[in-house]
Amino acid sequence: MLSAGFDAHACVERARHGDETAARLLVERLTPLVLKIVRAHLPQRTSEEDLLQTILMKVFAKLDQYSGAVPLEHWVSRVAVNTCINALHHERIRPELRWADLTEEQEQVVRQLAGSEEELPASHQIAARELVEKLLERLEPRDRMLITLLHLEGRSLDELRQITGWNTTRIKVRAFRARQRMKKHLATLLQESKHEQT
Amino acid sequence: MSRLDRQLARLLRAAAGAQRPREVSLPLGFEARVLAGWRASREELDIALVFRMLRGGLALTSMLMVLAVAATYFEVNRVSRDLWSMPNAVVWSASVQ
């Protein structure tokens, strides 16, 4: 969220007319927001800095198209998400996730999931995140993005509508199908964990 | 909700709780690079605008030229008809007499 007291519309208007101070201010204010999106959705073989620069350049190139109908951060998020999706398209989707692909900590997470109904302890959160990222690598880029925004970043459906441009039904259906695919891979891992234990 | 659904939900909740504090530190000159790119794109836009205006001006001038040529052609035709009207009348009147 852009900080309070920052008049985004006025700043955009000034930048459109070539005001360099306004442009500098926009870069300063938008960088943390864009960086957060880039870090959450960064393709494996892409440099964080390069992608950040590409997105900011796109934002400035499209500044004339910003109508002000939605908050600036939503419009910028949309540009960032679409750029990340395009970058992710160049990555090959990994078809399978096997027990051998997991680290020791991730194996513990799977065992914990299989053996208990309790929430995972805080000490397992990083491994859980890595495991989720491995599951996400098996999804289409748009689905990967959707699950990240919805479940990992805790964005609301309203925010998702503004970021993706999709309607609520499409978001729900797509998220449901993505979760189904994740469940399929998780089920395989849970099955393999049982075999490992026996 | 099936057991597998609950397992995935727990996994996602744990993953969402994972904090990865990474400060916003960008390499020196990053901001300057973005602004330089923005300036360059603005200059490109200005040049493109000048070319667009030139193209528009050229099209307008061409249209005016075509109109001028057409007007001249009609004028010449009209004048040439007028030019022969007097001798024709003389010849006609002489033949009548």
Short mmCIF file of C-alpha atoms in Angstrom, two decimals:
data_model
loop_
_atom_site.label_atom_id
_atom_site.label_comp_id
_atom_site.label_asym_id
_atom_site.label_seq_id
_atom_site.Cartn_x
_atom_site.Cartn_y
_atom_site.Cartn_z
CA MET A 1 0.00 0.00 0.00
CA LEU A 2 1.31 3.44 -0.89
CA SER A 3 1.86 5.60 2.14
CA ALA A 4 -0.77 8.00 3.40
CA GLY A 5 -0.39 11.61 2.36
CA PHE A 6 1.06 10.63 -0.99
CA ASP A 7 -1.11 12.04 -3.76
CA ALA A 8 -0.62 9.37 -6.41
CA HIS A 9 -2.87 11.00 -9.01
CA ALA A 10 -1.12 14.35 -8.81
CA CYS A 11 2.25 12.62 -8.99
CA VAL A 12 1.23 10.61 -12.06
CA GLU A 13 -0.12 13.73 -13.73
CA ARG A 14 3.13 15.58 -13.12
CA ALA A 15 5.21 12.64 -14.37
CA ARG A 16 3.10 12.52 -17.52
CA HIS A 17 4.15 16.08 -18.20
CA GLY A 18 7.80 15.18 -17.81
CA ASP A 19 8.35 16.25 -14.18
CA GLU A 20 11.44 14.32 -13.16
CA THR A 21 10.93 14.87 -9.41
CA ALA A 22 7.48 13.30 -9.66
CA ALA A 23 8.90 10.39 -11.67
CA ARG A 24 11.61 9.86 -9.05
CA LEU A 25 8.99 9.93 -6.29
CA LEU A 26 6.91 7.35 -8.17
CA VAL A 27 9.92 5.03 -8.51
CA GLU A 28 10.61 5.40 -4.77
CA ARG A 29 7.01 4.70 -3.76
CA LEU A 30 6.29 1.92 -6.24
CA THR A 31 9.52 -0.04 -5.87
CA PRO A 32 8.62 -1.80 -2.56
CA LEU A 33 5.21 -2.82 -3.93
CA VAL A 34 6.61 -4.14 -7.21
CA LEU A 35 9.53 -5.82 -5.46
CA LYS A 36 7.12 -7.71 -3.20
CA ILE A 37 5.25 -9.04 -6.24
CA VAL A 38 8.46 -9.88 -8.08
CA ARG A 39 9.84 -11.78 -5.08
CA ALA A 40 6.62 -13.74 -4.67
CA HIS A 41 6.40 -14.72 -8.33
CA LEU A 42 9.97 -14.66 -9.58
CA PRO A 43 10.74 -17.26 -12.23
CA GLN A 44 13.73 -19.38 -11.27
CA ARG A 45 16.20 -18.24 -13.87
CA THR A 46 15.28 -14.56 -13.90
CA SER A 47 17.12 -11.81 -12.10
CA GLU A 48 15.01 -10.00 -9.54
CA GLU A 49 16.53 -6.67 -10.47
CA ASP A 50 15.99 -7.14 -14.22
CA LEU A 51 12.34 -8.04 -13.75
CA LEU A 52 11.81 -5.12 -11.37
CA GLN A 53 13.33 -2.73 -13.89
CA THR A 54 11.24 -4.17 -16.75
CA ILE A 55 8.06 -3.70 -14.72
CA LEU A 56 8.85 -0.14 -13.68
CA MET A 57 9.74 0.75 -17.28
CA LYS A 58 6.41 -0.71 -18.41
CA VAL A 59 4.57 1.26 -15.75
CA PHE A 60 6.16 4.49 -16.99
CA ALA A 61 5.57 3.61 -20.63
CA LYS A 62 1.89 3.00 -19.90
CA LEU A 63 1.44 5.94 -17.56
CA ASP A 64 -0.74 7.73 -20.13
CA GLN A 65 -3.14 4.76 -20.04
CA TYR A 66 -3.74 5.07 -16.30
CA SER A 67 -7.22 6.57 -16.01
CA GLY A 68 -7.36 6.85 -12.24
CA ALA A 69 -10.47 4.64 -12.07
CA VAL A 70 -8.67 2.19 -9.75
CA PRO A 71 -6.05 2.92 -7.07
CA LEU A 72 -2.56 3.30 -8.52
CA GLU A 73 -1.20 0.35 -6.53
CA HIS A 74 -3.82 -1.98 -8.06
CA TRP A 75 -3.02 -0.80 -11.56
CA VAL A 76 0.72 -1.19 -10.97
CA SER A 77 0.14 -4.63 -9.38
CA ARG A 78 -1.71 -5.69 -12.50
CA VAL A 79 1.15 -4.60 -14.76
CA ALA A 80 3.61 -6.39 -12.45
CA VAL A 81 1.58 -9.60 -12.24
CA ASN A 82 1.12 -9.76 -16.02
CA THR A 83 4.83 -9.18 -16.60
CA CYS A 84 5.68 -11.92 -14.09
CA ILE A 85 3.22 -14.29 -15.78
CA ASN A 86 4.87 -13.61 -19.15
CA ALA A 87 8.26 -14.34 -17.61
CA LEU A 88 6.92 -17.53 -16.01
CA HIS A 89 5.60 -18.71 -19.39
CA HIS A 90 9.17 -19.19 -20.50
CA GLU A 91 9.71 -21.69 -17.73
CA ARG A 92 8.98 -25.33 -18.29
CA ILE A 93 6.28 -26.75 -16.03
CA ARG A 94 7.73 -29.65 -14.05
CA PRO A 95 5.41 -32.60 -14.44
CA GLU A 96 6.09 -34.71 -11.34
CA LEU A 97 7.07 -34.17 -7.74
CA ARG A 98 8.74 -37.16 -6.14
CA TRP A 99 9.78 -37.93 -2.60
CA ALA A 100 13.41 -37.79 -3.72
CA ASP A 101 12.94 -34.13 -4.75
CA LEU A 102 12.28 -33.09 -1.15
CA THR A 103 14.78 -31.90 1.41
CA GLU A 104 14.87 -33.47 4.85
CA GLU A 105 12.85 -30.58 6.36
CA GLN A 106 10.23 -30.84 3.62
CA GLU A 107 9.96 -34.59 4.23
CA GLN A 108 9.27 -33.82 7.89
CA VAL A 109 6.49 -31.45 6.86
CA VAL A 110 4.85 -34.14 4.73
CA ARG A 111 5.16 -36.67 7.57
CA GLN A 112 3.65 -34.16 9.98
CA LEU A 113 0.74 -33.57 7.59
CA ALA A 114 0.19 -37.31 7.22
CA GLY A 115 0.47 -38.16 10.88
CA SER A 116 -1.34 -35.36 12.65
CA GLU A 117 -4.36 -33.09 12.32
CA GLU A 118 -2.67 -30.25 14.15
CA GLU A 119 -1.36 -27.06 12.58
CA LEU A 120 2.27 -27.23 11.50
CA PRO A 121 4.64 -25.72 14.08
CA ALA A 122 6.29 -22.38 13.37
CA SER A 123 9.65 -24.14 12.99
CA HIS A 124 8.28 -25.92 9.91
CA GLN A 125 6.93 -22.81 8.20
CA ILE A 126 9.92 -22.15 5.96
CA ALA A 127 10.03 -25.80 4.84
CA ALA A 128 6.25 -25.65 4.27
CA ARG A 129 6.72 -22.58 2.11
CA GLU A 130 9.44 -24.31 0.08
CA LEU A 131 7.24 -27.34 -0.33
CA VAL A 132 4.33 -25.19 -1.52
CA GLU A 133 6.67 -23.52 -4.00
CA LYS A 134 7.61 -26.96 -5.33
CA LEU A 135 3.92 -27.80 -5.71
CA LEU A 136 3.34 -24.46 -7.42
CA GLU A 137 6.05 -25.23 -9.97
CA ARG A 138 3.73 -27.98 -11.25
CA LEU A 139 1.00 -25.47 -12.10
CA GLU A 140 0.39 -23.17 -15.04
CA PRO A 141 1.87 -19.69 -14.48
CA ARG A 142 -1.55 -18.05 -14.05
CA ASP A 143 -2.65 -20.69 -11.54
CA ARG A 144 0.64 -20.35 -9.69
CA MET A 145 0.08 -16.62 -9.47
CA LEU A 146 -3.50 -17.04 -8.33
CA ILE A 147 -2.68 -19.46 -5.51
CA THR A 148 0.20 -17.28 -4.36
CA LEU A 149 -1.95 -14.17 -4.24
CA LEU A 150 -4.94 -15.90 -2.68
CA HIS A 151 -3.41 -18.30 -0.16
CA LEU A 152 0.12 -17.11 0.50
CA GLU A 153 -0.39 -13.35 0.36
CA GLY A 154 -3.96 -13.48 1.66
CA ARG A 155 -5.37 -11.12 -0.97
CA SER A 156 -9.14 -10.69 -1.07
CA LEU A 157 -11.27 -11.68 -4.06
CA ASP A 158 -11.92 -8.01 -4.71
CA GLU A 159 -8.20 -7.29 -4.87
CA LEU A 160 -7.69 -10.31 -7.13
CA ARG A 161 -10.42 -9.07 -9.48
CA GLN A 162 -8.61 -5.76 -9.81
CA ILE A 163 -5.17 -7.32 -10.21
CA THR A 164 -6.09 -10.06 -12.68
CA GLY A 165 -9.05 -8.46 -14.43
CA TRP A 166 -11.03 -11.71 -14.04
CA ASN A 167 -14.49 -11.98 -12.52
CA THR A 168 -15.12 -13.68 -9.17
CA THR A 169 -16.49 -16.89 -10.70
CA ARG A 170 -13.46 -17.32 -12.93
CA ILE A 171 -11.11 -16.72 -10.00
CA LYS A 172 -12.94 -19.26 -7.82
CA VAL A 173 -13.12 -21.92 -10.53
CA ARG A 174 -9.49 -21.46 -11.50
CA ALA A 175 -8.32 -21.52 -7.87
CA PHE A 176 -10.38 -24.66 -7.23
CA ARG A 177 -8.83 -26.45 -10.21
CA ALA A 178 -5.35 -25.33 -9.21
CA ARG A 179 -5.88 -26.66 -5.68
CA GLN A 180 -7.10 -29.95 -7.16
CA ARG A 181 -3.83 -30.28 -9.08
CA MET A 182 -1.84 -29.39 -5.97
CA LYS A 183 -3.79 -31.99 -4.01
CA LYS A 184 -2.95 -34.61 -6.61
CA HIS A 185 0.78 -33.98 -6.18
CA LEU A 186 0.48 -33.75 -2.40
CA ALA A 187 -1.41 -37.06 -2.35
CA THR A 188 1.46 -38.70 -4.23
CA LEU A 189 3.94 -37.35 -1.68
CA LEU A 190 1.78 -38.48 1.25
CA GLN A 191 1.54 -41.92 -0.32
CA GLU A 192 5.29 -42.08 -0.82
CA SER A 193 5.87 -40.96 2.78
CA LYS A 194 3.87 -43.98 3.97
CA HIS A 195 6.01 -46.30 1.85
CA GLU A 196 9.13 -44.66 3.25
CA GLN A 197 7.99 -45.30 6.80
CA THR A 198 7.16 -48.97 6.19
CA MET B 1 -13.95 -31.26 3.35
CA SER B 2 -11.81 -34.33 2.76
CA ARG B 3 -8.69 -35.18 4.73
CA LEU B 4 -6.55 -34.22 1.75
CA ASP B 5 -8.29 -30.82 1.54
CA ARG B 6 -7.52 -30.21 5.20
CA GLN B 7 -3.89 -31.28 4.71
CA LEU B 8 -3.44 -28.87 1.80
CA ALA B 9 -5.14 -26.07 3.76
CA ARG B 10 -2.80 -26.64 6.72
CA LEU B 11 0.21 -26.66 4.42
CA LEU B 12 -0.88 -23.42 2.75
CA ARG B 13 -1.56 -21.75 6.12
CA ALA B 14 1.89 -22.73 7.37
CA ALA B 15 3.49 -21.52 4.12
CA ALA B 16 1.64 -18.20 4.37
CA GLY B 17 2.94 -17.76 7.90
CA ALA B 18 6.55 -18.09 6.79
CA GLN B 19 8.14 -14.70 7.09
CA ARG B 20 10.95 -13.92 4.75
CA PRO B 21 12.12 -10.53 5.85
CA ARG B 22 14.08 -9.15 2.98
CA GLU B 23 14.68 -5.46 3.00
CA VAL B 24 14.14 -3.32 -0.04
CA SER B 25 17.75 -2.77 -0.96
CA LEU B 26 18.46 -2.06 -4.54
CA PRO B 27 21.81 -1.70 -6.23
CA LEU B 28 23.24 1.76 -6.52
CA GLY B 29 21.97 3.58 -9.57
CA PHE B 30 18.87 1.47 -10.03
CA GLU B 31 16.56 4.47 -9.73
CA ALA B 32 18.76 6.47 -12.11
CA ARG B 33 18.61 3.64 -14.67
CA VAL B 34 14.82 3.51 -14.54
CA LEU B 35 14.58 7.28 -14.87
CA ALA B 36 17.08 7.28 -17.74
CA GLY B 37 14.96 4.68 -19.52
CA TRP B 38 11.87 6.76 -18.90
CA ARG B 39 13.61 9.89 -20.28
CA ALA B 40 14.79 7.98 -23.36
CA SER B 41 11.30 6.64 -24.00
CA ARG B 42 9.90 10.18 -23.67
CA GLU B 43 12.43 11.43 -26.23
CA GLU B 44 11.46 8.55 -28.52
CA LEU B 45 7.85 9.56 -28.02
CA ASP B 46 8.69 13.18 -28.90
CA ILE B 47 10.49 12.10 -32.08
CA ALA B 48 7.59 9.81 -32.96
CA LEU B 49 5.21 12.71 -32.40
CA VAL B 50 7.25 14.97 -34.70
CA PHE B 51 7.24 12.25 -37.38
CA ARG B 52 3.50 11.76 -36.97
CA MET B 53 2.93 15.47 -37.34
CA LEU B 54 5.19 15.58 -40.41
CA ARG B 55 3.28 12.69 -41.95
CA GLY B 56 -0.01 14.43 -41.24
CA GLY B 57 1.29 17.65 -42.74
CA LEU B 58 2.51 15.81 -45.84
CA ALA B 59 -0.86 14.12 -46.29
CA LEU B 60 -2.69 17.43 -45.92
CA THR B 61 -0.36 19.15 -48.40
CA SER B 62 -0.79 16.31 -50.90
CA MET B 63 -4.55 16.57 -50.59
CA LEU B 64 -4.42 20.34 -51.16
CA MET B 65 -2.21 19.79 -54.21
CA VAL B 66 -4.65 17.31 -55.72
CA LEU B 67 -7.51 19.73 -55.08
CA ALA B 68 -5.53 22.59 -56.63
CA VAL B 69 -4.67 20.49 -59.72
CA ALA B 70 -8.32 19.46 -60.10
CA ALA B 71 -9.50 23.06 -59.72
CA THR B 72 -6.92 24.24 -62.27
CA TYR B 73 -7.99 21.52 -64.72
CA PHE B 74 -11.65 22.53 -64.49
CA GLU B 75 -10.74 26.19 -64.75
CA VAL B 76 -8.58 25.60 -67.83
CA ASN B 77 -11.37 23.57 -69.42
CA ARG B 78 -13.89 26.29 -68.72
CA VAL B 79 -11.57 29.06 -70.00
CA SER B 80 -10.71 27.06 -73.13
CA ARG B 81 -14.43 26.66 -73.91
CA ASP B 82 -14.86 30.41 -73.45
CA LEU B 83 -11.82 31.01 -75.62
CA TRP B 84 -13.44 29.30 -78.64
CA SER B 85 -16.93 30.67 -78.06
CA MET B 86 -16.25 34.06 -79.77
CA PRO B 87 -14.65 32.70 -82.98
CA ASN B 88 -17.41 30.10 -83.14
CA ALA B 89 -20.02 32.83 -82.92
CA VAL B 90 -18.29 34.84 -85.67
CA VAL B 91 -18.08 31.83 -87.96
CA TRP B 92 -21.68 30.97 -87.22
CA SER B 93 -22.93 34.52 -87.87
CA ALA B 94 -20.90 34.73 -91.10
CA SER B 95 -22.33 31.49 -92.33
CA VAL B 96 -25.85 32.68 -91.57
CA GLN B 97 -25.35 35.84 -93.56
#
